[in-house]
Amino acid sequence: MATAATAVKPKPPAMQRLKGALPELWVLVRPRRGLLAVGLVLMAINRVSGLVLPASTKFLVDDVIMKRHVWRLREIVLAVIAATIIQGITSFSLTQLLSKAAQRLIANMRRQVK
């Protein structure tokens, strides 16, 4: 038989738990605001450059194939190559930036626990 001392308390609502965790989360995020902002900008650049290849098919079909503007093919290929290079650079930078920041954060949290 369960007594009052061993009775399980019901969980508080999710919103209340989130409000309780926000001050702790803000303590972790505040010193890294600049790093997170740079990561957000890199992510936006990466996503926009990822849209170049799908958009290029429209110009390939409409201009190069249908209107026979073969000279536009060079522009399309250069745009796709440039977008691919930009996407690769931003992906690498974002991975390096955030993984190193996460490792530093984990190391600091481990130091605090000791």
Coordinates of N, CA and C in Angstrom, one line a residue:
M1 N 0.8 -1.2 0.0 CA 0.0 0.0 0.0 C 0.9 1.2 0.0
A2 N 0.5 2.2 -0.8 CA 1.2 3.4 -0.9 C 0.8 4.4 0.2
T3 N 1.7 5.0 0.8 CA 1.4 6.0 1.8 C 1.5 7.4 1.2
A4 N 1.1 8.3 2.0 CA 1.1 9.7 1.4 C 2.6 10.2 1.2
A5 N 3.5 9.6 1.9 CA 4.9 10.0 1.7 C 5.5 9.5 0.4
T6 N 5.0 8.3 0.0 CA 5.5 7.7 -1.2 C 4.7 7.9 -2.4
A7 N 3.6 8.7 -2.3 CA 2.8 9.0 -3.4 C 3.5 9.8 -4.5
V8 N 3.3 9.5 -5.7 CA 4.0 10.2 -6.8 C 3.2 11.5 -7.1
K9 N 4.0 12.6 -7.2 CA 3.4 13.9 -7.5 C 3.1 14.0 -9.0
P10 N 2.0 14.6 -9.3 CA 1.8 14.8 -10.8 C 2.8 15.8 -11.4
K11 N 3.1 15.6 -12.6 CA 4.0 16.5 -13.3 C 3.4 17.8 -13.5
P12 N 4.1 18.9 -13.4 CA 3.6 20.2 -13.7 C 3.4 20.3 -15.2
P13 N 2.5 21.2 -15.7 CA 2.3 21.3 -17.1 C 3.6 21.7 -17.8
A14 N 3.6 21.4 -19.1 CA 4.8 21.7 -19.9 C 5.2 23.1 -19.9
M15 N 4.3 24.0 -20.0 CA 4.6 25.4 -20.0 C 5.2 25.9 -18.7
Q16 N 4.8 25.4 -17.6 CA 5.3 25.7 -16.3 C 6.8 25.2 -16.2
R17 N 7.0 24.0 -16.7 CA 8.4 23.5 -16.7 C 9.3 24.3 -17.6
L18 N 8.8 24.7 -18.7 CA 9.6 25.5 -19.6 C 9.9 26.9 -19.0
K19 N 9.0 27.5 -18.3 CA 9.3 28.8 -17.7 C 10.3 28.6 -16.6
G20 N 10.3 27.4 -15.9 CA 11.3 27.2 -14.9 C 12.7 26.9 -15.4
A21 N 12.8 26.4 -16.6 CA 14.1 26.1 -17.2 C 14.6 27.3 -18.0
L22 N 13.8 28.3 -18.3 CA 14.3 29.4 -19.1 C 15.5 30.2 -18.5
P23 N 15.4 30.5 -17.2 CA 16.6 31.2 -16.6 C 17.9 30.4 -16.7
E24 N 17.8 29.1 -16.5 CA 19.0 28.3 -16.7 C 19.5 28.3 -18.1
L25 N 18.6 28.2 -19.0 CA 18.9 28.2 -20.4 C 19.5 29.5 -20.9
W26 N 19.0 30.6 -20.3 CA 19.5 31.9 -20.7 C 20.9 32.1 -20.2
V27 N 21.2 31.5 -19.0 CA 22.6 31.6 -18.5 C 23.6 30.9 -19.4
L28 N 23.2 29.8 -20.1 CA 24.0 29.1 -21.0 C 24.1 29.9 -22.4
V29 N 23.0 30.5 -22.8 CA 23.0 31.1 -24.1 C 23.6 32.5 -24.1
R30 N 23.4 33.2 -23.1 CA 23.9 34.7 -23.1 C 25.3 34.9 -23.5
P31 N 26.3 34.1 -23.0 CA 27.7 34.4 -23.4 C 28.0 34.0 -24.8
R32 N 27.1 33.2 -25.4 CA 27.3 32.7 -26.8 C 26.4 33.3 -27.8
R33 N 25.8 34.5 -27.5 CA 24.8 35.1 -28.4 C 25.5 35.5 -29.7
G34 N 26.6 36.0 -29.7 CA 27.3 36.4 -31.0 C 27.6 35.1 -31.9
L35 N 28.1 34.1 -31.2 CA 28.3 32.8 -31.9 C 27.1 32.3 -32.5
L36 N 26.0 32.3 -31.8 CA 24.7 31.8 -32.3 C 24.2 32.7 -33.5
A37 N 24.4 34.0 -33.4 CA 24.0 34.9 -34.4 C 24.8 34.6 -35.7
V38 N 26.1 34.4 -35.6 CA 26.9 34.0 -36.8 C 26.5 32.7 -37.3
G39 N 26.1 31.8 -36.5 CA 25.6 30.5 -37.0 C 24.3 30.6 -37.7
L40 N 23.4 31.5 -37.2 CA 22.2 31.7 -37.9 C 22.3 32.4 -39.2
V41 N 23.3 33.3 -39.4 CA 23.6 34.0 -40.6 C 24.1 32.9 -41.6
L42 N 25.1 32.1 -41.1 CA 25.7 31.1 -42.0 C 24.6 30.1 -42.5
M43 N 23.7 29.7 -41.6 CA 22.6 28.8 -41.9 C 21.7 29.4 -43.0
A44 N 21.4 30.7 -42.9 CA 20.5 31.4 -43.9 C 21.2 31.4 -45.2
I45 N 22.5 31.8 -45.2 CA 23.3 31.8 -46.5 C 23.3 30.4 -47.1
N46 N 23.5 29.4 -46.3 CA 23.5 28.0 -46.8 C 22.2 27.6 -47.4
R47 N 21.1 27.9 -46.8 CA 19.8 27.6 -47.3 C 19.5 28.3 -48.6
V48 N 19.8 29.6 -48.7 CA 19.6 30.3 -49.9 C 20.4 29.8 -51.0
S49 N 21.7 29.5 -50.8 CA 22.5 29.0 -51.8 C 22.0 27.6 -52.3
G50 N 21.4 26.9 -51.4 CA 20.8 25.6 -51.8 C 19.6 25.7 -52.7
L51 N 19.0 26.8 -52.8 CA 17.9 27.0 -53.7 C 18.3 27.3 -55.1
V52 N 19.6 27.6 -55.3 CA 20.0 28.0 -56.7 C 19.9 26.8 -57.7
L53 N 20.3 25.7 -57.3 CA 20.2 24.5 -58.2 C 18.8 24.2 -58.7
P54 N 17.8 24.1 -57.8 CA 16.4 23.9 -58.3 C 15.9 25.0 -59.1
A55 N 16.3 26.3 -58.8 CA 15.8 27.4 -59.6 C 16.5 27.5 -60.9
S56 N 17.7 26.9 -61.0 CA 18.4 27.0 -62.3 C 17.8 26.1 -63.4
T57 N 17.0 25.1 -63.0 CA 16.4 24.3 -64.0 C 15.3 25.1 -64.8
K58 N 14.7 26.0 -64.1 CA 13.7 26.9 -64.8 C 14.4 27.6 -65.9
F59 N 15.5 28.3 -65.6 CA 16.2 29.0 -66.7 C 16.8 28.1 -67.7
L60 N 17.2 26.9 -67.3 CA 17.8 26.0 -68.3 C 16.7 25.6 -69.3
V61 N 15.5 25.3 -68.8 CA 14.5 24.8 -69.7 C 13.9 26.0 -70.5
D62 N 13.6 27.1 -69.8 CA 12.9 28.2 -70.5 C 13.8 29.0 -71.5
D63 N 15.1 29.3 -71.0 CA 15.9 30.1 -71.9 C 16.8 29.3 -72.8
V64 N 17.5 28.3 -72.2 CA 18.5 27.6 -73.1 C 17.8 26.6 -74.0
I65 N 16.9 25.9 -73.5 CA 16.3 24.8 -74.4 C 15.2 25.4 -75.3
M66 N 14.2 26.1 -74.7 CA 13.1 26.6 -75.4 C 13.4 27.8 -76.3
K67 N 14.1 28.8 -75.8 CA 14.5 30.0 -76.6 C 15.8 29.9 -77.3
R68 N 16.5 28.8 -77.1 CA 17.8 28.5 -77.7 C 18.8 29.6 -77.5
H69 N 18.8 30.1 -76.2 CA 19.9 31.1 -75.8 C 21.0 30.3 -75.2
V70 N 21.8 29.7 -76.0 CA 22.9 28.8 -75.6 C 23.9 29.6 -74.7
W71 N 24.1 30.9 -75.0 CA 25.1 31.7 -74.3 C 24.7 31.8 -72.8
R72 N 23.4 31.6 -72.4 CA 23.0 31.7 -71.0 C 23.4 30.4 -70.3
L73 N 23.7 29.4 -71.0 CA 24.1 28.1 -70.3 C 25.4 28.4 -69.5
R74 N 26.3 29.1 -70.0 CA 27.5 29.4 -69.2 C 27.2 30.1 -67.9
E75 N 26.3 31.1 -67.9 CA 25.9 31.8 -66.7 C 25.3 30.9 -65.7
I76 N 24.4 30.0 -66.2 CA 23.7 29.1 -65.3 C 24.7 28.2 -64.6
V77 N 25.6 27.6 -65.4 CA 26.6 26.7 -64.9 C 27.5 27.4 -63.8
L78 N 27.9 28.6 -64.1 CA 28.8 29.4 -63.2 C 28.0 29.7 -61.9
A79 N 26.7 30.0 -62.0 CA 25.9 30.3 -60.8 C 25.8 29.1 -60.0
V80 N 25.5 27.9 -60.6 CA 25.4 26.7 -59.9 C 26.7 26.3 -59.2
I81 N 27.8 26.4 -59.9 CA 29.1 26.1 -59.3 C 29.4 27.0 -58.1
A82 N 29.1 28.3 -58.3 CA 29.4 29.3 -57.2 C 28.5 29.0 -56.0
A83 N 27.2 28.7 -56.2 CA 26.3 28.3 -55.2 C 26.8 27.1 -54.4
T84 N 27.3 26.1 -55.2 CA 27.7 24.9 -54.6 C 28.9 25.1 -53.7
I85 N 29.9 25.9 -54.2 CA 31.0 26.3 -53.4 C 30.7 27.0 -52.1
I86 N 29.8 28.0 -52.3 CA 29.3 28.7 -51.1 C 28.6 27.8 -50.1
Q87 N 27.8 26.9 -50.6 CA 27.1 26.0 -49.7 C 28.1 25.1 -49.0
G88 N 29.1 24.6 -49.7 CA 30.1 23.8 -49.0 C 30.9 24.6 -47.9
I89 N 31.3 25.8 -48.2 CA 32.0 26.6 -47.3 C 31.2 26.9 -46.0
T90 N 29.9 27.3 -46.3 CA 29.1 27.6 -45.1 C 28.7 26.4 -44.3
S91 N 28.5 25.2 -44.9 CA 28.3 24.0 -44.2 C 29.5 23.6 -43.3
F92 N 30.7 23.7 -43.9 CA 31.9 23.4 -43.1 C 32.1 24.3 -42.0
S93 N 31.9 25.6 -42.3 CA 32.1 26.7 -41.2 C 31.1 26.5 -40.1
L94 N 29.8 26.2 -40.5 CA 28.8 26.0 -39.5 C 29.1 24.8 -38.6
T95 N 29.5 23.7 -39.2 CA 29.8 22.5 -38.4 C 31.0 22.8 -37.5
Q96 N 32.0 23.4 -38.0 CA 33.2 23.7 -37.1 C 32.8 24.6 -36.0
L97 N 32.1 25.7 -36.3 CA 31.8 26.7 -35.3 C 30.9 26.1 -34.2
L98 N 29.8 25.5 -34.6 CA 28.9 25.0 -33.6 C 29.4 23.8 -32.8
S99 N 30.2 22.9 -33.5 CA 30.7 21.7 -32.8 C 31.8 22.1 -31.8
K100 N 32.6 23.1 -32.1 CA 33.6 23.6 -31.1 C 33.0 24.3 -30.0
A101 N 31.9 25.1 -30.3 CA 31.2 25.8 -29.2 C 30.5 24.8 -28.3
A102 N 30.0 23.7 -28.9 CA 29.3 22.7 -28.0 C 30.3 22.0 -27.2
Q103 N 31.5 21.7 -27.7 CA 32.5 21.0 -26.9 C 33.0 21.9 -25.8
R104 N 33.1 23.2 -26.0 CA 33.5 24.1 -24.9 C 32.4 24.2 -23.9
L105 N 31.2 24.2 -24.3 CA 30.1 24.3 -23.4 C 30.0 23.0 -22.5
I106 N 30.2 21.9 -23.1 CA 30.2 20.6 -22.3 C 31.3 20.6 -21.4
A107 N 32.5 21.0 -21.8 CA 33.6 21.0 -20.9 C 33.4 22.0 -19.7
N108 N 32.8 23.1 -20.0 CA 32.5 24.1 -18.9 C 31.5 23.5 -17.9
M109 N 30.5 22.8 -18.4 CA 29.5 22.2 -17.6 C 30.1 21.1 -16.7
R110 N 31.0 20.3 -17.3 CA 31.6 19.3 -16.5 C 32.5 19.9 -15.4
R111 N 33.2 21.0 -15.7 CA 34.0 21.6 -14.6 C 33.1 22.1 -13.5
Q112 N 31.9 22.6 -13.8 CA 31.0 23.1 -12.8 C 30.4 22.0 -11.9
V113 N 30.3 20.8 -12.5 CA 29.7 19.7 -11.7 C 30.8 19.2 -10.7
K114 N 32.0 19.2 -11.1 CA 33.1 18.7 -10.2 C 33.2 19.4 -8.9

